[in-house]
GROMACS .gro file of C-alpha atoms in nm:
model
  512
    1MET     CA    1 -10.043   1.203 -11.611
    2PRO     CA    2  -9.902   1.560 -11.767
    3THR     CA    3  -9.676   1.698 -11.559
    4LEU     CA    4  -9.832   2.031 -11.545
    5LEU     CA    5 -10.133   1.840 -11.376
    6LYS     CA    6  -9.919   1.678 -11.150
    7ASN     CA    7  -9.768   1.984 -11.063
    8ALA     CA    8 -10.104   2.157 -11.012
    9LEU     CA    9 -10.216   1.868 -10.775
   10LEU     CA   10  -9.877   1.882 -10.579
   11VAL     CA   11  -9.954   2.266 -10.527
   12LEU     CA   12 -10.297   2.237 -10.412
   13PHE     CA   13 -10.200   1.928 -10.197
   14SER     CA   14  -9.936   2.138 -10.040
   15VAL     CA   15 -10.162   2.458  -9.999
   16VAL     CA   16 -10.437   2.235  -9.823
   17LEU     CA   17 -10.177   2.058  -9.594
   18CYS     CA   18 -10.033   2.379  -9.493
   19THR     CA   19 -10.393   2.536  -9.434
   20ALA     CA   20 -10.483   2.252  -9.208
   21ALA     CA   21 -10.171   2.272  -9.024
   22ALA     CA   22 -10.206   2.676  -8.954
   23GLU     CA   23 -10.549   2.614  -8.872
   24GLY     CA   24 -10.453   2.353  -8.606
   25LEU     CA   25 -10.164   2.594  -8.501
   26VAL     CA   26 -10.420   2.890  -8.462
   27ARG     CA   27 -10.662   2.673  -8.239
   28TRP     CA   28 -10.372   2.532  -8.027
   29LEU     CA   29 -10.234   2.881  -7.941
   30GLU     CA   30 -10.616   3.010  -7.859
   31ALA     CA   31 -10.649   2.723  -7.619
   32GLU     CA   32 -10.271   2.778  -7.497
   33ALA     CA   33 -10.300   3.161  -7.484
   34PRO     CA   34 -10.231   3.341  -7.127
   35SER     CA   35 -10.552   3.476  -7.001
   36ASP     CA   36 -10.539   3.849  -7.017
   37ALA     CA   37 -10.753   3.820  -6.690
   38LEU     CA   38 -10.496   3.642  -6.474
   39LYS     CA   39 -10.270   3.955  -6.391
   40HIS     CA   40 -10.590   4.093  -6.206
   41LEU     CA   41 -10.728   3.806  -5.998
   42ALA     CA   42 -10.520   3.885  -5.691
   43GLU     CA   43 -10.691   4.233  -5.713
   44ILE     CA   44 -11.029   4.076  -5.657
   45PRO     CA   45 -11.115   3.968  -5.312
   46LEU     CA   46 -11.259   3.631  -5.276
   47ALA     CA   47 -11.593   3.513  -5.143
   48GLU     CA   48 -11.593   3.243  -4.838
   49GLY     CA   49 -11.555   2.916  -4.997
   50VAL     CA   50 -11.438   3.014  -5.342
   51GLN     CA   51 -11.090   2.891  -5.484
   52ARG     CA   52 -10.927   3.079  -5.716
   53ALA     CA   53 -10.799   2.756  -5.911
   54TRP     CA   54 -11.142   2.755  -6.083
   55PHE     CA   55 -11.088   3.057  -6.246
   56GLY     CA   56 -10.944   2.862  -6.552
   57GLU     CA   57 -11.204   2.617  -6.579
   58ASN     CA   58 -11.502   2.627  -6.847
   59PRO     CA   59 -11.839   2.488  -6.815
   60ALA     CA   60 -11.939   2.149  -6.981
   61PRO     CA   61 -11.991   2.169  -7.331
   62LEU     CA   62 -12.356   2.237  -7.407
   63PRO     CA   63 -12.574   1.931  -7.466
   64ASN     CA   64 -12.812   2.106  -7.712
   65ARG     CA   65 -12.526   2.249  -7.962
   66GLN     CA   66 -12.594   2.095  -8.282
   67PRO     CA   67 -12.434   2.156  -8.635
   68ALA     CA   68 -12.579   2.472  -8.796
   69ARG     CA   69 -12.840   2.380  -9.038
   70PRO     CA   70 -12.760   2.443  -9.424
   71GLU     CA   71 -13.101   2.638  -9.453
   72ASP     CA   72 -12.950   2.878  -9.213
   73ILE     CA   73 -12.608   2.909  -9.370
   74GLU     CA   74 -12.767   2.992  -9.688
   75LEU     CA   75 -12.945   3.298  -9.466
   76ILE     CA   76 -12.622   3.414  -9.407
   77ARG     CA   77 -12.489   3.376  -9.742
   78ARG     CA   78 -12.817   3.579  -9.864
   79VAL     CA   79 -12.715   3.875  -9.609
   80GLU     CA   80 -12.376   3.879  -9.737
   81ALA     CA   81 -12.512   3.883 -10.088
   82SER     CA   82 -12.736   4.164 -10.006
   83GLY     CA   83 -12.468   4.416  -9.892
   84VAL     CA   84 -12.647   4.507  -9.588
   85THR     CA   85 -12.423   4.354  -9.343
   86GLU     CA   86 -12.314   4.643  -9.055
   87GLY     CA   87 -12.401   4.580  -8.706
   88THR     CA   88 -12.582   4.273  -8.633
   89ARG     CA   89 -12.732   4.215  -8.974
   90ARG     CA   90 -12.643   3.850  -8.994
   91SER     CA   91 -12.740   3.729  -8.640
   92ASP     CA   92 -13.084   3.910  -8.699
   93MET     CA   93 -13.168   3.642  -8.940
   94PHE     CA   94 -13.227   3.416  -8.646
   95LYS     CA   95 -13.455   3.638  -8.438
   96ALA     CA   96 -13.822   3.614  -8.417
   97TRP     CA   97 -13.927   3.954  -8.441
   98ASN     CA   98 -14.257   4.098  -8.270
   99SER     CA   99 -14.515   4.133  -8.500
  100ALA     CA  100 -14.671   4.427  -8.314
  101PHE     CA  101 -14.309   4.589  -8.386
  102VAL     CA  102 -14.283   4.477  -8.731
  103GLY     CA  103 -14.623   4.609  -8.861
  104PRO     CA  104 -14.831   4.482  -9.139
  105ASP     CA  105 -14.574   4.536  -9.422
  106PRO     CA  106 -14.181   4.465  -9.349
  107CYS     CA  107 -14.110   4.688  -9.629
  108LYS     CA  108 -14.232   4.998  -9.464
  109HIS     CA  109 -14.013   4.901  -9.143
  110PHE     CA  110 -13.727   5.165  -9.078
  111TYR     CA  111 -13.473   4.852  -9.013
  112LEU     CA  112 -13.623   4.522  -9.171
  113LYS     CA  113 -13.698   4.650  -9.503
  114ASP     CA  114 -13.336   4.589  -9.563
  115ALA     CA  115 -13.361   4.194  -9.463
  116PRO     CA  116 -13.287   3.990  -9.772
  117GLY     CA  117 -13.641   3.878  -9.822
  118GLN     CA  118 -13.716   3.690  -9.523
  119ILE     CA  119 -13.774   3.716  -9.128
  120TYR     CA  120 -13.916   3.491  -8.872
  121VAL     CA  121 -14.195   3.647  -8.685
  122TYR     CA  122 -14.392   3.588  -8.366
  123ASP     CA  123 -14.724   3.708  -8.243
  124PRO     CA  124 -14.720   3.821  -7.884
  125ALA     CA  125 -14.991   3.710  -7.662
  126ASP     CA  126 -15.031   4.072  -7.495
  127GLY     CA  127 -15.022   4.232  -7.815
  128GLU     CA  128 -14.748   4.462  -7.689
  129ARG     CA  129 -14.458   4.553  -7.912
  130TRP     CA  130 -14.188   4.480  -7.650
  131PRO     CA  131 -13.974   4.285  -7.638
  132ARG     CA  132 -13.880   4.379  -8.011
  133PHE     CA  133 -13.754   4.030  -8.059
  134ARG     CA  134 -13.661   3.688  -7.926
  135PHE     CA  135 -13.412   3.435  -8.037
  136LEU     CA  136 -13.531   3.087  -8.210
  137PRO     CA  137 -13.584   2.842  -7.957
  138ASN     CA  138 -13.390   2.524  -7.993
  139ARG     CA  139 -13.119   2.652  -8.256
  140THR     CA  140 -12.759   2.639  -8.334
  141THR     CA  141 -12.699   2.914  -8.547
  142PRO     CA  142 -12.416   2.945  -8.796
  143ILE     CA  143 -12.250   3.242  -8.579
  144GLY     CA  144 -12.249   3.004  -8.298
  145LEU     CA  145 -12.559   3.126  -8.069
  146VAL     CA  146 -12.713   2.814  -7.893
  147THR     CA  147 -13.048   2.845  -7.781
  148ASN     CA  148 -13.283   2.642  -7.550
  149GLU     CA  149 -13.656   2.602  -7.577
  150TYR     CA  150 -13.732   2.934  -7.445
  151GLY     CA  151 -13.492   3.099  -7.690
  152PHE     CA  152 -13.244   3.171  -7.395
  153ARG     CA  153 -12.889   3.157  -7.489
  154GLY     CA  154 -12.736   2.831  -7.307
  155PRO     CA  155 -12.833   2.495  -7.191
  156PRO     CA  156 -13.191   2.310  -7.140
  157VAL     CA  157 -13.364   2.417  -6.798
  158PRO     CA  158 -13.684   2.263  -6.686
  159VAL     CA  159 -13.984   2.466  -6.699
  160ALA     CA  160 -14.102   2.297  -6.336
  161ARG     CA  161 -13.885   2.395  -6.068
  162GLN     CA  162 -13.684   2.119  -5.879
  163PRO     CA  163 -13.631   2.047  -5.545
  164LYS     CA  164 -13.282   2.175  -5.388
  165THR     CA  165 -13.231   2.417  -5.666
  166ILE     CA  166 -13.164   2.783  -5.678
  167ARG     CA  167 -13.256   2.922  -6.019
  168ILE     CA  168 -13.085   3.288  -6.117
  169ALA     CA  169 -13.194   3.449  -6.419
  170PHE     CA  170 -12.965   3.706  -6.568
  171ILE     CA  171 -13.139   4.001  -6.769
  172GLY     CA  172 -12.968   4.265  -6.986
  173ALA     CA  173 -12.850   4.355  -7.345
  174SER     CA  174 -12.558   4.257  -7.546
  175THR     CA  175 -12.309   4.264  -7.232
  176THR     CA  176 -12.541   3.984  -7.102
  177VAL     CA  177 -12.607   3.750  -7.382
  178SER     CA  178 -12.237   3.823  -7.511
  179SER     CA  179 -12.113   3.773  -7.831
  180HIS     CA  180 -12.276   3.513  -8.034
  181ASN     CA  181 -11.941   3.344  -8.145
  182PHE     CA  182 -11.810   3.315  -7.800
  183LEU     CA  183 -11.803   3.001  -7.621
  184TYR     CA  184 -11.943   3.065  -7.324
  185SER     CA  185 -12.148   3.396  -7.177
  186TYR     CA  186 -12.071   3.533  -6.842
  187PRO     CA  187 -12.415   3.387  -6.682
  188GLU     CA  188 -12.287   3.043  -6.807
  189HIS     CA  189 -11.929   3.085  -6.629
  190VAL     CA  190 -12.123   3.216  -6.315
  191GLY     CA  191 -12.327   2.908  -6.298
  192TYR     CA  192 -12.095   2.655  -6.344
  193TRP     CA  193 -11.856   2.844  -6.048
  194LEU     CA  194 -12.166   2.834  -5.821
  195ASN     CA  195 -12.213   2.468  -5.863
  196ARG     CA  196 -11.828   2.408  -5.813
  197TRP     CA  197 -11.879   2.648  -5.482
  198ALA     CA  198 -12.170   2.436  -5.378
  199ALA     CA  199 -12.002   2.096  -5.445
  200ALA     CA  200 -11.699   2.217  -5.240
  201LYS     CA  201 -11.902   2.310  -4.929
  202LYS     CA  202 -12.081   1.976  -4.991
  203LEU     CA  203 -12.406   2.160  -5.018
  204ASP     CA  204 -12.724   1.967  -5.120
  205LEU     CA  205 -12.839   2.166  -5.386
  206ARG     CA  206 -12.774   2.271  -5.729
  207PHE     CA  207 -12.776   2.602  -5.908
  208GLU     CA  208 -12.979   2.676  -6.275
  209VAL     CA  209 -12.893   2.976  -6.469
  210LEU     CA  210 -13.123   3.142  -6.742
  211ASN     CA  211 -12.975   3.389  -6.967
  212ALA     CA  212 -13.251   3.616  -7.089
  213GLY     CA  213 -13.014   3.882  -7.247
  214ARG     CA  214 -13.036   3.984  -7.622
  215GLU     CA  215 -12.851   4.262  -7.809
  216SER     CA  216 -12.996   4.579  -7.883
  217ILE     CA  217 -13.262   4.593  -7.617
  218ALA     CA  218 -13.315   4.870  -7.367
  219SER     CA  219 -13.547   4.857  -7.049
  220PRO     CA  220 -13.882   4.881  -7.181
  221ASP     CA  221 -13.774   4.556  -7.355
  222ILE     CA  222 -13.618   4.391  -7.059
  223ALA     CA  223 -13.916   4.476  -6.851
  224ALA     CA  224 -14.138   4.286  -7.111
  225ILE     CA  225 -13.905   3.980  -7.079
  226MET     CA  226 -13.924   3.973  -6.732
  227LYS     CA  227 -14.291   3.982  -6.719
  228ASN     CA  228 -14.353   3.748  -7.027
  229GLU     CA  229 -14.066   3.505  -6.991
  230VAL     CA  230 -13.868   3.495  -6.693
  231ALA     CA  231 -14.149   3.536  -6.436
  232PRO     CA  232 -14.317   3.204  -6.527
  233LEU     CA  233 -13.984   3.024  -6.479
  234SER     CA  234 -13.989   3.132  -6.102
  235PRO     CA  235 -13.623   3.244  -6.044
  236ASP     CA  236 -13.510   3.259  -5.719
  237LEU     CA  237 -13.293   3.569  -5.822
  238VAL     CA  238 -13.297   3.810  -6.108
  239VAL     CA  239 -12.978   3.982  -6.193
  240TYR     CA  240 -12.960   4.297  -6.414
  241TYR     CA  241 -12.665   4.428  -6.612
  242GLU     CA  242 -12.712   4.706  -6.845
  243GLY     CA  243 -12.637   5.064  -6.883
  244ALA     CA  244 -12.565   5.147  -7.243
  245ASN     CA  245 -12.850   5.122  -7.489
  246GLN     CA  246 -13.021   5.421  -7.327
  247PHE     CA  247 -12.691   5.623  -7.251
  248PHE     CA  248 -12.776   5.925  -7.470
  249LEU     CA  249 -12.593   6.242  -7.353
  250GLN     CA  250 -12.802   6.440  -7.603
  251THR     CA  251 -13.028   6.448  -7.286
  252ILE     CA  252 -12.815   6.703  -7.119
  253VAL     CA  253 -12.661   6.874  -7.451
  254PRO     CA  254 -12.959   7.054  -7.607
  255ASP     CA  255 -12.749   7.237  -7.846
  256MET     CA  256 -12.553   6.967  -8.015
  257PRO     CA  257 -12.239   7.090  -8.258
  258PRO     CA  258 -12.279   6.971  -8.618
  259PRO     CA  259 -12.121   6.647  -8.737
  260GLN     CA  260 -11.738   6.641  -8.765
  261PRO     CA  261 -11.656   6.438  -9.088
  262SER     CA  262 -11.269   6.469  -8.978
  263LEU     CA  263 -11.360   6.288  -8.649
  264ARG     CA  264 -11.310   5.946  -8.825
  265ILE     CA  265 -11.027   5.733  -8.873
  266LYS     CA  266 -11.092   5.698  -9.243
  267PRO     CA  267 -11.420   5.626  -9.419
  268GLN     CA  268 -11.408   5.244  -9.434
  269PRO     CA  269 -11.453   5.088  -9.778
  270GLU     CA  270 -11.744   4.860  -9.882
  271PRO     CA  271 -11.638   4.497  -9.783
  272GLY     CA  272 -11.450   4.327 -10.061
  273LEU     CA  273 -11.465   3.966 -10.158
  274LEU     CA  274 -11.166   3.873  -9.914
  275HIS     CA  275 -11.364   4.030  -9.627
  276ARG     CA  276 -11.679   3.875  -9.715
  277VAL     CA  277 -11.523   3.530  -9.781
  278LEU     CA  278 -11.340   3.565  -9.429
  279VAL     CA  279 -11.656   3.632  -9.241
  280ASP     CA  280 -11.819   3.341  -9.396
  281LEU     CA  281 -11.544   3.100  -9.298
  282GLY     CA  282 -11.484   3.250  -8.965
  283TYR     CA  283 -11.812   3.082  -8.843
  284THR     CA  284 -11.612   2.768  -8.857
  285PHE     CA  285 -11.232   2.827  -8.879
  286ALA     CA  286 -11.028   2.986  -8.630
  287LEU     CA  287 -10.780   3.065  -8.907
  288ALA     CA  288 -11.019   3.290  -9.102
  289ARG     CA  289 -11.137   3.440  -8.776
  290ARG     CA  290 -10.766   3.523  -8.699
  291LEU     CA  291 -10.733   3.703  -9.060
  292GLU     CA  292 -11.032   3.896  -9.011
  293ASN     CA  293 -10.956   4.020  -8.673
  294PHE     CA  294 -10.607   4.133  -8.812
  295LEU     CA  295 -10.763   4.308  -9.118
  296ALA     CA  296 -11.015   4.475  -8.867
  297GLN     CA  297 -10.728   4.628  -8.642
  298TYR     CA  298 -10.457   4.703  -8.909
  299GLY     CA  299 -10.654   4.747  -9.227
  300SER     CA  300 -10.689   5.125  -9.166
  301ALA     CA  301 -10.449   5.385  -9.102
  302PRO     CA  302 -10.491   5.751  -9.055
  303GLY     CA  303 -10.558   5.963  -9.345
  304GLU     CA  304 -10.275   6.195  -9.496
  305LYS     CA  305 -10.214   6.531  -9.408
  306SER     CA  306 -10.497   6.726  -9.557
  307GLY     CA  307 -10.381   7.093  -9.452
  308ASP     CA  308 -10.701   7.100  -9.229
  309ALA     CA  309 -10.592   7.179  -8.879
  310ARG     CA  310 -10.856   6.963  -8.697
  311GLY     CA  311 -10.813   6.697  -8.945
  312ASP     CA  312 -10.432   6.704  -8.902
  313ALA     CA  313 -10.470   6.737  -8.528
  314THR     CA  314 -10.736   6.416  -8.517
  315ALA     CA  315 -10.459   6.220  -8.725
  316ARG     CA  316 -10.190   6.298  -8.486
  317ALA     CA  317 -10.439   6.185  -8.182
  318ILE     CA  318 -10.505   5.847  -8.372
  319THR     CA  319 -10.159   5.787  -8.419
  320GLU     CA  320 -10.074   5.833  -8.066
  321GLY     CA  321 -10.405   5.647  -7.908
  322ARG     CA  322 -10.515   5.950  -7.756
  323GLU     CA  323 -10.854   6.115  -7.742
  324TRP     CA  324 -10.965   6.286  -8.082
  325PRO     CA  325 -11.009   6.641  -8.092
  326LYS     CA  326 -11.381   6.746  -8.023
  327PRO     CA  327 -11.588   7.029  -8.118
  328ASP     CA  328 -11.693   7.283  -7.822
  329TYR     CA  329 -12.045   7.192  -7.653
  330LYS     CA  330 -12.212   7.307  -7.357
  331VAL     CA  331 -12.358   7.069  -7.068
  332VAL     CA  332 -12.680   7.175  -6.929
  333TRP     CA  333 -12.699   6.971  -6.608
  334PRO     CA  334 -13.082   6.954  -6.485
  335LYS     CA  335 -13.107   7.250  -6.216
  336GLY     CA  336 -13.087   7.177  -5.880
  337LEU     CA  337 -13.001   6.800  -5.932
  338ASP     CA  338 -12.729   6.706  -5.689
  339GLU     CA  339 -12.456   6.494  -5.884
  340LYS     CA  340 -12.321   6.307  -5.563
  341ASP     CA  341 -12.667   6.245  -5.392
  342PRO     CA  342 -12.930   6.248  -5.679
  343ASP     CA  343 -13.312   6.301  -5.625
  344ILE     CA  344 -13.441   5.949  -5.805
  345ALA     CA  345 -13.772   6.059  -5.818
  346ARG     CA  346 -13.708   6.321  -6.084
  347VAL     CA  347 -13.829   6.291  -6.438
  348ASP     CA  348 -13.535   6.493  -6.578
  349LEU     CA  349 -13.255   6.266  -6.468
  350PRO     CA  350 -13.008   6.233  -6.756
  351VAL     CA  351 -12.915   5.921  -6.987
  352ASN     CA  352 -13.298   5.829  -6.977
  353LEU     CA  353 -13.267   5.712  -6.600
  354ALA     CA  354 -13.629   5.812  -6.525
  355THR     CA  355 -13.736   5.568  -6.769
  356ILE     CA  356 -13.504   5.298  -6.692
  357LEU     CA  357 -13.565   5.328  -6.308
  358ALA     CA  358 -13.968   5.329  -6.380
  359ASP     CA  359 -13.865   4.971  -6.576
  360LEU     CA  360 -13.674   4.831  -6.282
  361GLY     CA  361 -13.939   4.890  -6.055
  362ARG     CA  362 -14.171   4.694  -6.268
  363ILE     CA  363 -13.931   4.404  -6.296
  364ASP     CA  364 -13.869   4.424  -5.915
  365ALA     CA  365 -14.242   4.426  -5.855
  366THR     CA  366 -14.290   4.133  -6.118
  367ALA     CA  367 -13.996   3.933  -5.945
  368ARG     CA  368 -14.135   3.984  -5.603
  369LYS     CA  369 -14.473   3.830  -5.735
  370ALA     CA  370 -14.326   3.537  -5.865
  371GLY     CA  371 -14.154   3.466  -5.528
  372GLY     CA  372 -13.818   3.590  -5.614
  373GLU     CA  373 -13.597   3.892  -5.613
  374LEU     CA  374 -13.384   4.173  -5.814
  375ALA     CA  375 -13.033   4.239  -5.778
  376ILE     CA  376 -12.911   4.523  -5.978
  377ALA     CA  377 -12.538   4.540  -6.099
  378SER     CA  378 -12.318   4.884  -6.165
  379TYR     CA  379 -12.204   4.902  -6.530
  380LYS     CA  380 -11.873   4.910  -6.664
  381TRP     CA  381 -11.758   5.178  -6.892
  382LEU     CA  382 -11.415   5.195  -7.014
  383VAL     CA  383 -11.369   5.550  -7.058
  384SER     CA  384 -11.168   5.838  -6.847
  385ASP     CA  385 -11.028   6.152  -6.918
  386GLY     CA  386 -10.682   6.148  -7.066
  387MET     CA  387 -10.718   5.780  -7.118
  388VAL     CA  388 -10.429   5.672  -7.397
  389LEU     CA  389 -10.472   5.332  -7.603
  390ASP     CA  390 -10.270   5.162  -7.818
  391PRO     CA  391 -10.383   5.274  -8.177
  392ALA     CA  392 -10.382   4.916  -8.342
  393ARG     CA  393 -10.459   4.678  -8.052
  394HIS     CA  394 -10.710   4.900  -7.907
  395ARG     CA  395 -10.843   5.060  -8.255
  396LEU     CA  396 -11.208   4.940  -8.234
  397ILE     CA  397 -11.221   5.100  -7.871
  398LEU     CA  398 -11.095   5.410  -8.003
  399GLU     CA  399 -11.351   5.418  -8.269
  400TYR     CA  400 -11.633   5.303  -8.067
  401LEU     CA  401 -11.569   5.629  -7.819
  402ASN     CA  402 -11.445   5.911  -8.074
  403TYR     CA  403 -11.655   5.811  -8.344
  404GLY     CA  404 -11.960   5.591  -8.224
  405TYR     CA  405 -12.020   5.846  -7.919
  406ALA     CA  406 -11.883   6.158  -8.128
  407PRO     CA  407 -11.877   6.459  -8.030
  408PHE     CA  408 -11.884   6.343  -7.666
  409ARG     CA  409 -11.575   6.397  -7.471
  410TYR     CA  410 -11.437   6.131  -7.246
  411ARG     CA  411 -11.456   6.322  -6.957
  412ASP     CA  412 -11.856   6.368  -6.992
  413LEU     CA  413 -11.892   6.016  -7.085
  414GLU     CA  414 -11.694   5.913  -6.752
  415ARG     CA  415 -11.909   6.174  -6.579
  416LEU     CA  416 -12.213   6.009  -6.712
  417ALA     CA  417 -12.124   5.668  -6.622
  418LEU     CA  418 -12.066   5.742  -6.278
  419PHE     CA  419 -12.373   5.913  -6.232
  420GLN     CA  420 -12.573   5.634  -6.399
  421ASN     CA  421 -12.432   5.402  -6.103
  422ARG     CA  422 -12.490   5.629  -5.858
  423VAL     CA  423 -12.866   5.632  -5.942
  424LEU     CA  424 -12.871   5.250  -5.964
  425GLU     CA  425 -12.702   5.204  -5.610
  426LYS     CA  426 -12.955   5.442  -5.466
  427PHE     CA  427 -13.260   5.299  -5.631
  428ALA     CA  428 -13.138   4.971  -5.505
  429ARG     CA  429 -13.076   5.084  -5.159
  430LEU     CA  430 -13.400   5.267  -5.115
  431ARG     CA  431 -13.573   4.936  -5.247
  432GLY     CA  432 -13.404   4.716  -5.000
  433ILE     CA  433 -13.229   4.535  -5.321
  434ASP     CA  434 -12.900   4.386  -5.344
  435PHE     CA  435 -12.653   4.613  -5.548
  436LEU     CA  436 -12.356   4.415  -5.724
  437ASP     CA  437 -12.092   4.688  -5.767
  438VAL     CA  438 -11.958   4.491  -6.076
  439ALA     CA  439 -11.791   4.854  -6.209
  440ARG     CA  440 -11.588   4.920  -5.892
  441LEU     CA  441 -11.415   4.616  -5.909
  442MET     CA  442 -11.368   4.544  -6.300
  443PRO     CA  443 -11.018   4.641  -6.408
  444SER     CA  444 -10.975   4.929  -6.675
  445ASP     CA  445 -10.771   4.714  -6.882
  446PRO     CA  446 -10.849   4.784  -7.248
  447ASP     CA  447 -10.695   4.425  -7.318
  448LEU     CA  448 -11.022   4.296  -7.167
  449PHE     CA  449 -11.238   4.498  -7.382
  450VAL     CA  450 -11.372   4.488  -7.742
  451ASP     CA  451 -11.502   4.820  -7.708
  452ALA     CA  452 -11.595   5.049  -7.438
  453ILE     CA  453 -11.837   4.834  -7.270
  454HIS     CA  454 -11.811   4.469  -7.439
  455GLY     CA  455 -11.558   4.227  -7.316
  456THR     CA  456 -11.314   3.983  -7.483
  457PRO     CA  457 -11.381   3.631  -7.391
  458GLU     CA  458 -11.131   3.670  -7.117
  459GLY     CA  459 -11.277   3.997  -7.020
  460GLU     CA  460 -11.628   3.842  -6.988
  461ARG     CA  461 -11.469   3.578  -6.781
  462LEU     CA  462 -11.324   3.825  -6.521
  463ARG     CA  463 -11.638   4.002  -6.518
  464ALA     CA  464 -11.818   3.656  -6.418
  465TRP     CA  465 -11.565   3.576  -6.168
  466ILE     CA  466 -11.625   3.950  -5.994
  467VAL     CA  467 -12.037   3.877  -6.025
  468LEU     CA  468 -11.953   3.554  -5.854
  469GLN     CA  469 -11.779   3.698  -5.559
  470LEU     CA  470 -12.082   3.933  -5.525
  471LEU     CA  471 -12.350   3.667  -5.541
  472VAL     CA  472 -12.234   3.412  -5.302
  473PRO     CA  473 -12.270   3.655  -4.978
  474VAL     CA  474 -12.635   3.712  -5.121
  475ILE     CA  475 -12.672   3.328  -5.178
  476ASP     CA  476 -12.484   3.270  -4.825
  477ARG     CA  477 -12.746   3.486  -4.661
  478HIS     CA  478 -13.061   3.291  -4.793
  479LEU     CA  479 -12.888   2.965  -4.694
  480ALA     CA  480 -12.835   3.094  -4.361
  481ASP     CA  481 -13.206   3.193  -4.302
  482GLY     CA  482 -13.354   2.905  -4.488
  483THR     CA  483 -13.527   3.076  -4.743
  484TRP     CA  484 -13.296   2.921  -5.019
  485PRO     CA  485 -13.366   2.648  -5.155
  486LYS     CA  486 -13.732   2.692  -5.159
  487LYS     CA  487 -13.926   2.391  -5.016
  488SER     CA  488 -14.235   2.524  -5.220
  489PHE     CA  489 -14.268   2.748  -5.533
  490PRO     CA  490 -14.556   3.000  -5.578
  491ASP     CA  491 -14.761   2.986  -5.860
  492ALA     CA  492 -14.652   3.120  -6.185
  493PRO     CA  493 -14.786   3.310  -6.464
  494PRO     CA  494 -14.832   3.048  -6.764
  495LEU     CA  495 -14.536   3.076  -7.034
  496GLN     CA  496 -14.672   3.282  -7.311
  497PRO     CA  497 -14.700   3.104  -7.638
  498TYR     CA  498 -14.437   3.116  -7.883
  499ALA     CA  499 -14.432   3.011  -8.229
  500PRO     CA  500 -14.196   3.151  -8.493
  501ARG     CA  501 -14.323   3.173  -8.852
  502VAL     CA  502 -14.157   3.271  -9.176
  503VAL     CA  503 -14.267   3.607  -9.333
  504THR     CA  504 -14.107   3.685  -9.703
  505PHE     CA  505 -14.152   3.992  -9.882
  506ASP     CA  506 -13.981   4.180 -10.177
  507CYS     CA  507 -13.932   4.517 -10.117
  508ARG     CA  508 -13.792   4.626 -10.448
  509ASN     CA  509 -13.946   4.886 -10.637
  510LYS     CA  510 -14.129   4.988 -10.305
  511SER     CA  511 -14.090   5.300 -10.092
  512GLY     CA  512 -14.023   5.360  -9.713
   0.00000   0.00000   0.00000
């Protein structure tokens, strides 16, 4: 064998061996890394019968997790090749879109027209456009999402209620379904710990958990999901956690200042070949994910001084991790609305709360009709006036607040987040609904957040731990009065037919 070929093979073998070793080391480090949440455990009061030692335990592996299908991996590659990869574009390929939302021609749809020539579609039995999509059933996507037969994230759950069970459904948006590449969503942690709690107390019952959350949806979607997808499964309790996708401060700022181009760290370049390769490999390899995260955090730096006062002030704020300079604007609070004790019947409540409360009313009525009840959680925002973050480690939080929510000031975001939770709490109190004050107990620790609302895996774990402490008293009350576990179950509405089909299209040379 020629010396050159031998040397080439030796180098190749060394690279492969070192890469494999690095992959193994990264996976070991991820498994052994201390939890950012541990330092906060002592701050959270334990519910009766809960043991703090359970916090580090994980749910059992999902029995319905399968290798990703080759055709699904190819769909991801087609998205990458299209160049339209922002936001949830990759995971969008594994959603069945509501045909009433899509319309007769995907090429005329404002969002779906940029899909790479194929989407899944289903026909809603009621003909309504809500919810806008469902996840494909019985699927393990290349991104990591595992769904059951209902298209819910998580393990299989039987349709028919079983004796000696308590069924809890979690509804909401991305902070309920959690990032698709996380091994566990927060409801899965809650379900595991509830069964640990029941076993420790020697209770002859089992908890079943449904995660009906999905990203990018709003309260009309959630109300439809409750009616068409959750109610037929007869949950005993439905937990609502959402507070971002209708959180529009424009509702109290009628005269918005013009966009300020200097309010961004630096225009992001189009993803290069290395980035696309790392994203593709990151669905399988921990080393690729680590490199991708490193580039995301440290890949951009503040622009050089431009001589523009606002731009230079922004650059200094970025370097120091402070709030970026914002243009002036005027908040116009609804006349006569008491911020501390709001009249929740008003139609002019800020941040679309009137719409949200109307949908929560429908969700509550649907839950009661199905023999269950609703619990509403307060929503955690990581934002406060004067907040300072690490400009490298917390760069995504800074961009989320200062670019994604520009031009709104931290103090106004904080003000509206607190107001929103007051409104939700009052709605729950007036309706006799349990209010789970998650936001009060969740630490404002940026190391637990990906951005201002989404948690890291350990942030999700800690939020689940908080929900557990708040749910146990609710469950204990029902166990004490004998209403749970139910001896019989009310007649439930039938499950809606759900048959996704593939729709192909070619939007080239088409307008709209």
